[in-house]
mmCIF file of C-alpha atoms and ligand atoms in Angstrom:
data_model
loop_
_atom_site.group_PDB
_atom_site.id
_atom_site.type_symbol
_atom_site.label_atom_id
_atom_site.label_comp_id
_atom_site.label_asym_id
_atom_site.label_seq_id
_atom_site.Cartn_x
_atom_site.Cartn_y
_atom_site.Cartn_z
ATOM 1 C CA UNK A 1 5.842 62.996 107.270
ATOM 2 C CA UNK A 2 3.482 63.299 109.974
ATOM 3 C CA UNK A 3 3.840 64.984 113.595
ATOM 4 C CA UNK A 4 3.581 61.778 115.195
ATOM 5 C CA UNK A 5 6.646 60.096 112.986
ATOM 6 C CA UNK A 6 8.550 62.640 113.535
ATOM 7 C CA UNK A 7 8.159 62.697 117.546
ATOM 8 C CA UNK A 8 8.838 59.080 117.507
ATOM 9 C CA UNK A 9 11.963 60.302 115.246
ATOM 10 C CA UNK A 10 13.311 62.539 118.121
ATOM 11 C CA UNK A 11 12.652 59.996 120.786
ATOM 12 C CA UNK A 12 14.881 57.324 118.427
ATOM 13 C CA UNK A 13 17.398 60.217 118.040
ATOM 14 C CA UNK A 14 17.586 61.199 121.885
ATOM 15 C CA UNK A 15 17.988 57.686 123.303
ATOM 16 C CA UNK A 16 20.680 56.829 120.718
ATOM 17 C CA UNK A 17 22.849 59.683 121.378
ATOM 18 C CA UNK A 18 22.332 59.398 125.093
ATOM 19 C CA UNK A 19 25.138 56.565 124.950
ATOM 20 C CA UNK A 20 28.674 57.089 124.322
ATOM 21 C CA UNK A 21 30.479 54.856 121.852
ATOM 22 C CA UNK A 22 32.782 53.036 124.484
ATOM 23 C CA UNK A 23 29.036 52.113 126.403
ATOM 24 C CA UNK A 24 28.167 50.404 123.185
ATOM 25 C CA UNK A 25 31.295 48.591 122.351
ATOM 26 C CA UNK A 26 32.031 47.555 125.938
ATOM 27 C CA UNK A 27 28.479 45.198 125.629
ATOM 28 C CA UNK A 28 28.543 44.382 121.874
ATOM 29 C CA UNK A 29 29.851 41.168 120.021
ATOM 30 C CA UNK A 30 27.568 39.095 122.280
ATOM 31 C CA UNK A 31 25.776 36.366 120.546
ATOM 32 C CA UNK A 32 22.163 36.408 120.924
ATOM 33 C CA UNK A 33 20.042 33.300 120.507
ATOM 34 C CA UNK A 34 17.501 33.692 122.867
ATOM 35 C CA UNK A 35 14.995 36.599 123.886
ATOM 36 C CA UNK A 36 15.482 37.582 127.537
ATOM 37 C CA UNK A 37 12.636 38.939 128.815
ATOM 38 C CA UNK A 38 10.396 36.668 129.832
ATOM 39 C CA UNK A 39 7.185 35.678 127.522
ATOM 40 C CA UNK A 40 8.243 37.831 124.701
ATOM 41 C CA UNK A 41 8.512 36.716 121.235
ATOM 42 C CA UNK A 42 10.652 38.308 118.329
ATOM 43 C CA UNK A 43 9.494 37.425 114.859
ATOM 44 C CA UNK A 44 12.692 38.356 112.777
ATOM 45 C CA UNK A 45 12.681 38.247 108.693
ATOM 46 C CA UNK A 46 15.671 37.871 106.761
ATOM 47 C CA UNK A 47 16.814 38.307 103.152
ATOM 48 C CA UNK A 48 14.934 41.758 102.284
ATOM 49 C CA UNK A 49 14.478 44.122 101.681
ATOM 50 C CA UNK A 50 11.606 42.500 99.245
ATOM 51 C CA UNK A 51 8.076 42.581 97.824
ATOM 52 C CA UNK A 52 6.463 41.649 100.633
ATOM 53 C CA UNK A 53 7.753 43.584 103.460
ATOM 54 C CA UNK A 54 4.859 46.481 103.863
ATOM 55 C CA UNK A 55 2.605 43.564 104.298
ATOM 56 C CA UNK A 56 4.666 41.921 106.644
ATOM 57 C CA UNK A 57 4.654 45.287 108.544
ATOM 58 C CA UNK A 58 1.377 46.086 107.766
ATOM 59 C CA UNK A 59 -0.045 42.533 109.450
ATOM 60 C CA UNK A 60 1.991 42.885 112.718
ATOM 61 C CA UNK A 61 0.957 46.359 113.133
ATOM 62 C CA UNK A 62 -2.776 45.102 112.720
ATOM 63 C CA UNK A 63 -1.899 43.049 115.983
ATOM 64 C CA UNK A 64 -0.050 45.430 117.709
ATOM 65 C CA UNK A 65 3.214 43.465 116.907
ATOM 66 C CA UNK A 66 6.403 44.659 115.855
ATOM 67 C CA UNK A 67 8.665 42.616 114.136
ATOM 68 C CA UNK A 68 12.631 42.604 113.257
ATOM 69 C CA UNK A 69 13.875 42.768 109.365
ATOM 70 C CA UNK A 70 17.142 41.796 108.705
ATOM 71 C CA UNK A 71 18.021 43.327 105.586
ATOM 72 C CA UNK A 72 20.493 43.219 103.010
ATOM 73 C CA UNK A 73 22.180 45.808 100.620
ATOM 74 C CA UNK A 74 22.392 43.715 97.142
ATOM 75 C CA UNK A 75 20.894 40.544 97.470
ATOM 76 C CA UNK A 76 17.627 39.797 95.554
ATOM 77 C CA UNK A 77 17.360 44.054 94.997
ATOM 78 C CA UNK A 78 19.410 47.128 95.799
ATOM 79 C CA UNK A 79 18.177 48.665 99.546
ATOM 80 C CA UNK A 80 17.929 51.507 97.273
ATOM 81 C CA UNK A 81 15.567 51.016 95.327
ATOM 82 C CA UNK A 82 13.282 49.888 98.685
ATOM 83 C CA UNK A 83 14.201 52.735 100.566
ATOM 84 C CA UNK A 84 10.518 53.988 101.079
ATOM 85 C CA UNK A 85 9.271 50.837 102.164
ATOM 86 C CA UNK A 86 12.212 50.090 104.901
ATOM 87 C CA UNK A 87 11.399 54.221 106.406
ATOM 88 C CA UNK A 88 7.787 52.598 106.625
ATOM 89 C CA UNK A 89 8.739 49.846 108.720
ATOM 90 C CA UNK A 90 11.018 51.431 110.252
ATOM 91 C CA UNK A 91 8.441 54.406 111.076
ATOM 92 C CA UNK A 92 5.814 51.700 112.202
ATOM 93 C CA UNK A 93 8.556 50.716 114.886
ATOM 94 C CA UNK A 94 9.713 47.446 113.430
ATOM 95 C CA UNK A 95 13.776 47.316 113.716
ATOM 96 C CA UNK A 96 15.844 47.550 110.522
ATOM 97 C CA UNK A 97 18.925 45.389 111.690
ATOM 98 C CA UNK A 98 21.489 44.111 109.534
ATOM 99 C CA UNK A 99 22.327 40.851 107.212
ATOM 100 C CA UNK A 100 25.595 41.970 105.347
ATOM 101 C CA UNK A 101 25.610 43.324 101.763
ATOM 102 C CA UNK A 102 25.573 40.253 99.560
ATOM 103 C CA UNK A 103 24.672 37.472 101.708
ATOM 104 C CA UNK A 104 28.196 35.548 102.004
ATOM 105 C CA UNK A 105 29.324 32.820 104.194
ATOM 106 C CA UNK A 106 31.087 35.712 106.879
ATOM 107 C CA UNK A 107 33.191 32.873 108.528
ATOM 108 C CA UNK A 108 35.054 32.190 105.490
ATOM 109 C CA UNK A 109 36.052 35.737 104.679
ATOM 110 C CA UNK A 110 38.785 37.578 105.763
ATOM 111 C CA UNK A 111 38.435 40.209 108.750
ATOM 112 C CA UNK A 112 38.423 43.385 105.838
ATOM 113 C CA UNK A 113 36.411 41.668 103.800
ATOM 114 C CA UNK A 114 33.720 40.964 106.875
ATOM 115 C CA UNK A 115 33.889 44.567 107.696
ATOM 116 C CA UNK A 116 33.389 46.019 104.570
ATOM 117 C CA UNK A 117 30.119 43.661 103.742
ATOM 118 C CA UNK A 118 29.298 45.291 106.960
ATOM 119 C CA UNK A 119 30.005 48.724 106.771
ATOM 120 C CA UNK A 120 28.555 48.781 103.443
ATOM 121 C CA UNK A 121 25.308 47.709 104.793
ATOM 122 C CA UNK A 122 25.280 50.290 107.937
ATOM 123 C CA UNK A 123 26.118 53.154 105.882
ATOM 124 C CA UNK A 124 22.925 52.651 103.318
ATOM 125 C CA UNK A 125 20.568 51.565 106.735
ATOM 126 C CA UNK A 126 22.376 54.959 108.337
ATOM 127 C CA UNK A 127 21.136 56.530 104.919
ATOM 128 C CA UNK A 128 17.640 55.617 104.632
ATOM 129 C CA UNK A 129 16.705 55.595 107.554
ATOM 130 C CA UNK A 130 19.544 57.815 109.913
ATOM 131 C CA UNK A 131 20.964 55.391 112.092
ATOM 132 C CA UNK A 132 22.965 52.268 111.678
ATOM 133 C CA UNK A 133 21.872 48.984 113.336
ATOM 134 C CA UNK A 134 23.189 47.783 116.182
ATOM 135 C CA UNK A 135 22.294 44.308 115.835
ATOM 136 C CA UNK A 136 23.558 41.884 112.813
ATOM 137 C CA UNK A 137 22.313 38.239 111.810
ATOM 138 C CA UNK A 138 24.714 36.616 109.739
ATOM 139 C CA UNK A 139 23.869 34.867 106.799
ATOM 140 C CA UNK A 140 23.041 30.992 107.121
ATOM 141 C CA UNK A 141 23.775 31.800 111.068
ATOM 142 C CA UNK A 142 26.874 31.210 110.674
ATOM 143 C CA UNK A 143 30.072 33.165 112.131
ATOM 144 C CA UNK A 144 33.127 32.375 113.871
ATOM 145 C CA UNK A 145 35.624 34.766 116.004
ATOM 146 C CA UNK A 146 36.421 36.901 113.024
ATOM 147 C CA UNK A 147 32.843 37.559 112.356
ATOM 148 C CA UNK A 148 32.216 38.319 116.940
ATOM 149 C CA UNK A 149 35.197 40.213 116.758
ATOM 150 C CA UNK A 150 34.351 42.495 113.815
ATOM 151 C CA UNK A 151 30.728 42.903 115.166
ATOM 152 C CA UNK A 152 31.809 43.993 119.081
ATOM 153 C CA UNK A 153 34.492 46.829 116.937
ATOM 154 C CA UNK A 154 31.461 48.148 115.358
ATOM 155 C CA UNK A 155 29.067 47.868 118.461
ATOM 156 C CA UNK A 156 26.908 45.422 117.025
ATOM 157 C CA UNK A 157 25.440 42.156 118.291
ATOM 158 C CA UNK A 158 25.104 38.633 116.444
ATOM 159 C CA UNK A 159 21.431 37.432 116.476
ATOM 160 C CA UNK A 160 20.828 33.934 115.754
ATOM 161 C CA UNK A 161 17.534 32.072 116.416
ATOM 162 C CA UNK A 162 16.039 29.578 118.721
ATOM 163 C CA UNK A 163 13.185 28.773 116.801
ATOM 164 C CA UNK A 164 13.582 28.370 112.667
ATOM 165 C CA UNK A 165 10.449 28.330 110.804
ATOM 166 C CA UNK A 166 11.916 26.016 107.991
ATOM 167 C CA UNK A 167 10.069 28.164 105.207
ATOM 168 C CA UNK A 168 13.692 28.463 103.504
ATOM 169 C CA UNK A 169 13.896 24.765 103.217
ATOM 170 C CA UNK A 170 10.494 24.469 100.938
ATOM 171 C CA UNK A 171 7.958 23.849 103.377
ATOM 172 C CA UNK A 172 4.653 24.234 102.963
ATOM 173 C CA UNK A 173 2.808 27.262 105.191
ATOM 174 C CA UNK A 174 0.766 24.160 106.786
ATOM 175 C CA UNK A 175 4.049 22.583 107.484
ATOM 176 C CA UNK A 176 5.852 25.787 109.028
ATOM 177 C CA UNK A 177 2.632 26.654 110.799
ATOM 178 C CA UNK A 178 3.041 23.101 112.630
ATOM 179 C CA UNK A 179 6.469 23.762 113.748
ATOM 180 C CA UNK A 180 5.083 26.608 115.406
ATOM 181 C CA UNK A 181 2.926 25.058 117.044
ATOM 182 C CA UNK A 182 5.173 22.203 118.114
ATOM 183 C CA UNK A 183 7.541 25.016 119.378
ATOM 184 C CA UNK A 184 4.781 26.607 121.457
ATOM 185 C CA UNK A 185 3.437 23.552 122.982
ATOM 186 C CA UNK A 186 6.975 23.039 124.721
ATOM 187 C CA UNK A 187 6.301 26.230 126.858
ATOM 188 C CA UNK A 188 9.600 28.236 125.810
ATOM 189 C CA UNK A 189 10.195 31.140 127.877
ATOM 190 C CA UNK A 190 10.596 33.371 124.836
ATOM 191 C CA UNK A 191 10.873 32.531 121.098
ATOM 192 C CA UNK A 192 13.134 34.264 118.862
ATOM 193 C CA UNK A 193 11.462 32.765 115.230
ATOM 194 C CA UNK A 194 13.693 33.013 111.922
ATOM 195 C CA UNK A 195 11.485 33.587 108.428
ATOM 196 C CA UNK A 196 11.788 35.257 105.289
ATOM 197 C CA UNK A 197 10.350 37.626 104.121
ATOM 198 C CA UNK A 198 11.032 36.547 100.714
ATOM 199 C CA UNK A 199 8.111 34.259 100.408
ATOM 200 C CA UNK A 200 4.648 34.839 100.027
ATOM 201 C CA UNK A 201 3.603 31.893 102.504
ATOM 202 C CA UNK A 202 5.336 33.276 105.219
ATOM 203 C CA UNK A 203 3.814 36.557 104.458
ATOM 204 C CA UNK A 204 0.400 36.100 104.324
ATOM 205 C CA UNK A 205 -0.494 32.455 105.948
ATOM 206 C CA UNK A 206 2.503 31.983 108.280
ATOM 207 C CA UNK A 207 2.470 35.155 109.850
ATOM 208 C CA UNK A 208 -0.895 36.021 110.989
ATOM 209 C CA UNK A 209 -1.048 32.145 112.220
ATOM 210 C CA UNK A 210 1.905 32.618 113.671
ATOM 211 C CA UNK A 211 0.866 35.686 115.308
ATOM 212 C CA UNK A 212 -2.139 34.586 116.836
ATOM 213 C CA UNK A 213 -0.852 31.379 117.887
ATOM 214 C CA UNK A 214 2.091 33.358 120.153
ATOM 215 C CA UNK A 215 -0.579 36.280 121.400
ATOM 216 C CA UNK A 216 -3.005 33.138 122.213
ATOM 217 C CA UNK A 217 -0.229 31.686 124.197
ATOM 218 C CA UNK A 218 0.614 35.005 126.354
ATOM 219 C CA UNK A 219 3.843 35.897 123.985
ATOM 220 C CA UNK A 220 4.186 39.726 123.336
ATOM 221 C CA UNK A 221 5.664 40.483 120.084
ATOM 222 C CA UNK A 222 8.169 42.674 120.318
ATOM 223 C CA UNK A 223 11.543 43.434 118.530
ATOM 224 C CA UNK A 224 14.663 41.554 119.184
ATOM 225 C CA UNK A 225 16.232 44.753 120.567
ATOM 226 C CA UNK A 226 13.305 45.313 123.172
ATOM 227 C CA UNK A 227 13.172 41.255 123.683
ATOM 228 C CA UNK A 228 16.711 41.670 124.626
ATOM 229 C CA UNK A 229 16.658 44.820 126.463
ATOM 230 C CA UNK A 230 18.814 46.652 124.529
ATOM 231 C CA UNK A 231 18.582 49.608 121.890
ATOM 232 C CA UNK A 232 18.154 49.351 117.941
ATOM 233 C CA UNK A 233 19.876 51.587 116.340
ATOM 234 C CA UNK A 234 23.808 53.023 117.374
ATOM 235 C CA UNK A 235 24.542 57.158 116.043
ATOM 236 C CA UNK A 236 24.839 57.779 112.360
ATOM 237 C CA UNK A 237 28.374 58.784 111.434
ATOM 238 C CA UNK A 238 28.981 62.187 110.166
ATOM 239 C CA UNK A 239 27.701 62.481 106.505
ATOM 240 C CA UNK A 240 30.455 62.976 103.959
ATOM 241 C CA UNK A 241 30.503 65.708 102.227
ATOM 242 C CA UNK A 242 27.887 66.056 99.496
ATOM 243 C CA UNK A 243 29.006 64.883 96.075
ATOM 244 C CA UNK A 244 25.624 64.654 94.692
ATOM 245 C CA UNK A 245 24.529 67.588 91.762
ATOM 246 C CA UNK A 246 21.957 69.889 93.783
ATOM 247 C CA UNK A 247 18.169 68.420 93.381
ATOM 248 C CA UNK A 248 16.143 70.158 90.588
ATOM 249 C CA UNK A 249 13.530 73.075 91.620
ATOM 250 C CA UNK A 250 10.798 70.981 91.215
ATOM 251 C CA UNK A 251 9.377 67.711 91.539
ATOM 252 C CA UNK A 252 11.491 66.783 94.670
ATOM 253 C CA UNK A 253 10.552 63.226 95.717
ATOM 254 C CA UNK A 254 11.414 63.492 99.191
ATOM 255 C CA UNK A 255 11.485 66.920 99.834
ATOM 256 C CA UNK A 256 9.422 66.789 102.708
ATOM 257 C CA UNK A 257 11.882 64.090 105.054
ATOM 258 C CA UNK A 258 13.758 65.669 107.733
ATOM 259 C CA UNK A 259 17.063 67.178 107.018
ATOM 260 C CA UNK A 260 18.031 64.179 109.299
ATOM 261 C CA UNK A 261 17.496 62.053 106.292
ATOM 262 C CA UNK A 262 20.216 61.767 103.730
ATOM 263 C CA UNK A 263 18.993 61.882 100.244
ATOM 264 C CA UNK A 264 19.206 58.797 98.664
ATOM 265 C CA UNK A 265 18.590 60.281 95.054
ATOM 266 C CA UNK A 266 21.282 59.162 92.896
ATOM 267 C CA UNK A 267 22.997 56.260 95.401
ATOM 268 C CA UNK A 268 23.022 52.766 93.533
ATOM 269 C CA UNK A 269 24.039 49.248 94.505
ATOM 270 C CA UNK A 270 26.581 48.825 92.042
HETATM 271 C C1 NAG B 301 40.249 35.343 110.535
HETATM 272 O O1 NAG B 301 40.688 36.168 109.486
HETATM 273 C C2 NAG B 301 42.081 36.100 109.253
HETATM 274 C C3 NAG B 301 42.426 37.095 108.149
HETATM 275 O O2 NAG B 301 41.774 38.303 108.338
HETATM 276 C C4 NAG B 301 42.462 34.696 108.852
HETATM 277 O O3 NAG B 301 43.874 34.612 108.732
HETATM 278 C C5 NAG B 301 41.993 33.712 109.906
HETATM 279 O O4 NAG B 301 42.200 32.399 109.440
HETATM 280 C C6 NAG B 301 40.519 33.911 110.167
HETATM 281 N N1 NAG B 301 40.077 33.063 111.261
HETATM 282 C C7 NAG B 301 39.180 32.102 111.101
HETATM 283 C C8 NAG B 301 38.810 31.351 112.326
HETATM 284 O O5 NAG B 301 38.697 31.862 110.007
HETATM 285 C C1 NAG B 302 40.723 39.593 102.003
HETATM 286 O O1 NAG B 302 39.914 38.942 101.058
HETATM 287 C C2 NAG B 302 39.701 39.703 99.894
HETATM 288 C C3 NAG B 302 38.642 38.998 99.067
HETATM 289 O O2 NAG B 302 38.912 37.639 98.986
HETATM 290 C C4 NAG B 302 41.029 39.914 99.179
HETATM 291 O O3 NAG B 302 40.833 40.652 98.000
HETATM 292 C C5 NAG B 302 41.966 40.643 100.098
HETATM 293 O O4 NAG B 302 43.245 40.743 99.503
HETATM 294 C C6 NAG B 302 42.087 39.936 101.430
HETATM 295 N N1 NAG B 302 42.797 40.795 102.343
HETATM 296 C C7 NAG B 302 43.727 40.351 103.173
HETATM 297 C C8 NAG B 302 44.335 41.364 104.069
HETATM 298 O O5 NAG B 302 44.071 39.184 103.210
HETATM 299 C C1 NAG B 303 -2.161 21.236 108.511
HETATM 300 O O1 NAG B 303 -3.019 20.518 107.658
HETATM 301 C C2 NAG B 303 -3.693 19.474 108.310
HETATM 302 C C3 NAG B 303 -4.417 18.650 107.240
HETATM 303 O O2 NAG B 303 -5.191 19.470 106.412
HETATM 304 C C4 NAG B 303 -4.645 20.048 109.346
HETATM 305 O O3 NAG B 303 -5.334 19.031 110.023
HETATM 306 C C5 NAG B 303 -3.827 20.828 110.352
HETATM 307 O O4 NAG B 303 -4.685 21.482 111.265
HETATM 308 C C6 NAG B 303 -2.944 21.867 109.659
HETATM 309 N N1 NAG B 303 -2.034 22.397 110.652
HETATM 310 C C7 NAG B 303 -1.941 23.689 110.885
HETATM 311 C C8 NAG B 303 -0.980 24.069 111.957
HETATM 312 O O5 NAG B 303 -2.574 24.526 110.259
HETATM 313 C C1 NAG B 304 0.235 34.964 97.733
HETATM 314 O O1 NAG B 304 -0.616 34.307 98.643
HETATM 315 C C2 NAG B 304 -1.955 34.771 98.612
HETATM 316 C C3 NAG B 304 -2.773 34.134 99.733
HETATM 317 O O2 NAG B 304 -2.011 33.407 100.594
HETATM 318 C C4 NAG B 304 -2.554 34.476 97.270
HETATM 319 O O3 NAG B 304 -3.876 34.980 97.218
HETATM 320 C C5 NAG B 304 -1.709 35.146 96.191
HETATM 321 O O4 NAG B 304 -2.182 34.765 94.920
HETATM 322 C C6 NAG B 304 -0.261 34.732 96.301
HETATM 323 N N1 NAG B 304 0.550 35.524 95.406
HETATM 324 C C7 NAG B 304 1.486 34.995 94.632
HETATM 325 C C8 NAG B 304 2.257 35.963 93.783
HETATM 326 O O5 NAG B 304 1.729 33.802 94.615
HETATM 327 ZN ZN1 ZN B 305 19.755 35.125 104.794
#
C-alpha cells in the first residue's frame, strides 16, 4: 500500500463520514439516466467482477479516465475471489457501485428478497474495499417501485443508461464502435455508456476507441458519481464481531492493508 493510496483512502473516508445518514436517504432512490454536468461522459461496466477488469482500469487510467464498474457478488465468479483486482480499481479512482448478488430480474422479486440481493452485495463491496456503494444499476435496467423504494431505504441511487453499447447483444467491436459514433455525432450533452466488462471486445477495441472518440469530442470521463455530482461510496456499517480463526504468524497475504480493511480470508460466495 503506498502513501499516496492511502491519502486518497483518508480523503474517501473524510468526505463519506462528513454526511449524516438522513442527508443521504433524503436524496437517494432517484433514478439516474443521464449525466448532469455538462460535457462529461461516464463509461460504466456491468456484470464483473471479471478477467478483464485491470485492463479495463488500466486503459482509462492511461487516458486519464475513470470509469464506473458495476459489480456483482456471484454471478460469473465470487467478488471474493477478485477482491485484489476491485481494491485496484477502486484505488485507481474508478467507482465500485453495485449490480445485486446474482443478477435477477429485481422487479419481480419481493421487497426482502430485493434487499437481501442488495445487502448481500454492499456488505462484500463494504468488505473489500470499506465502504458500500451508494449507487446501484439493476440488472437488465429494469426496476419498478419496489426496487426505488428499497434503493432510497438504503441511500442508494438507480443508474440506468442513455447510451447502450449493444456489446451484450453479440455485436461486433466494429459494430459497437459505430454506435458510438452515431451517439456522438448527435451532440449529447453528456453520455452515460452501458458495456461489459465481460467481453474481450469491449475491453481492448471498444474502449480505447471509445475513449478517444469522447476525449476527441470535448467529453471528460469521469465516474457516474462525479458526472452526477454526487458521492460514491455511503459509511461502512460497524463490522460484526470477528468469527474468523486468528491469521497464521506467517505468510499473511494482506497483512500490509489498513486496519480499515476487513480481511476477506476465509469469506466465500456460497
Ligand atoms: C412489491 O413487493 C410486494 C411484496 O414485497 C408485492 O406484493 C408487490 O406486488 C410488489 N410490487 C410490484 C409492483 O411488483
Ligand atoms: C419473498 O420471496 C422469497 C423468494 O421467492 C420467498 O422465499 C419469501 O417467502 C418471500 N417473502 C415474502 C414476505 O413474501
Ligand atoms: C467499421 O468497419 C468498416 C468496414 O471495414 C469501416 O469502414 C469503419 O470505419 C469501421 N467503423 C468503425 C467505427 O471503426
Ligand atoms: C482479446 O482481444 C485481443 C485484441 O483485441 C486479442 O489479441 C486476444 O487474443 C483476445 N483474447 C481472447 C481470449 O480472445
Ligand atoms: Zn448485468
Amino acid at each position: 500500500m503506498k502513501v499516496a493510496s492511502l491519502l486518497f483512502f483518508a480523503g474517501v473516508f473524510a468526505s463519506v463520514q462528513a454526511e449524516t445518514v438522513n442527508e443521504v436517504l433524503r436524496r437517494s432512490g432517484v433514478v439516474i439516466s443521464e449525466c448532469k454536468l455538462p460535457k462529461t461522459a461516464a463509461l460504466t461496466f456491468d456484470d464483473g467482477p471479471n478477467q478483464y477488469n485491470v485492463d479495463i482500469g488500466t486503459t482509462l487510467r492511461k487516458y486519464g479516465a475513470k470509469g464506473t464498474f458495476f459489480i456483482c457478488g456471484n454471478l460469473y465468479h465470487c467478488i471474493y475471489d477478485y477482491a485484489d483486482s476491485v481494491r485496484k480499481l477502486f484505488l485507481q479512482g474508478h467507482q465500485i457501485a453495485s449490480h445485486s448478488w446474482s443478477h435477477p430480474d429485481l422487479a419481480k422479486l419481493n421487497v426482502s428478497a430485493i434487499t437481501a440481493e442488495l445487502e448481500k452485495t454492499d456488505q462484500a463491496i463494504q468488505d473489500i474495499i470499506g465502504f458500500r456503494p451508494a449507487y446501484m444499476r439493476p440488472p437488465y435496467g429494469s426496476y419498478n417501485d419496489n426496487v426505488t423504494a428499497v434503493a432510497k431505504a438504503r441511500g442508494q441511487d438507480v443508474v440506468i443508461w442513455n447510451f447502450d453499447s449493444q456489446d451484450w447483444n453479440s455485436l461486433t467491436a466494429n459494430q459497437s464502435e459505430t454506435r458510438y459514433s452515431d451517439f456522438v455525432a448527435t451532440k449529447p450533452n453528456t453520455v452515460l455508456a452501458l458495456n461489459h466488462e465481460t467481453y474481450n471486445t469491449t475491453a481492448h477495441e471498444v474502449l480505447p476507441y471509445a475513449i478517444k472518440l469522447l476525449q476527441k469530442n470535448g467529453y471528460r470521463l469521469v465516474t457516474v458519481a462525479e458526472c452526477v455530482g454526487g458521492k460514491p461510496y455511503l459509511p461502512p456499517k460497524p463490522p460484526k464481531p470477528p468469527h474468523l480463526p486468528p491469521p497464521p504468524p506467517h505468510s499473511p497475504p494482506h497483512g500490509h492493508l489498513p486496519r480499515h480493511f476487513l480481511d476477506v480470508r476465509g469469506k466465500t460466495c456460497s
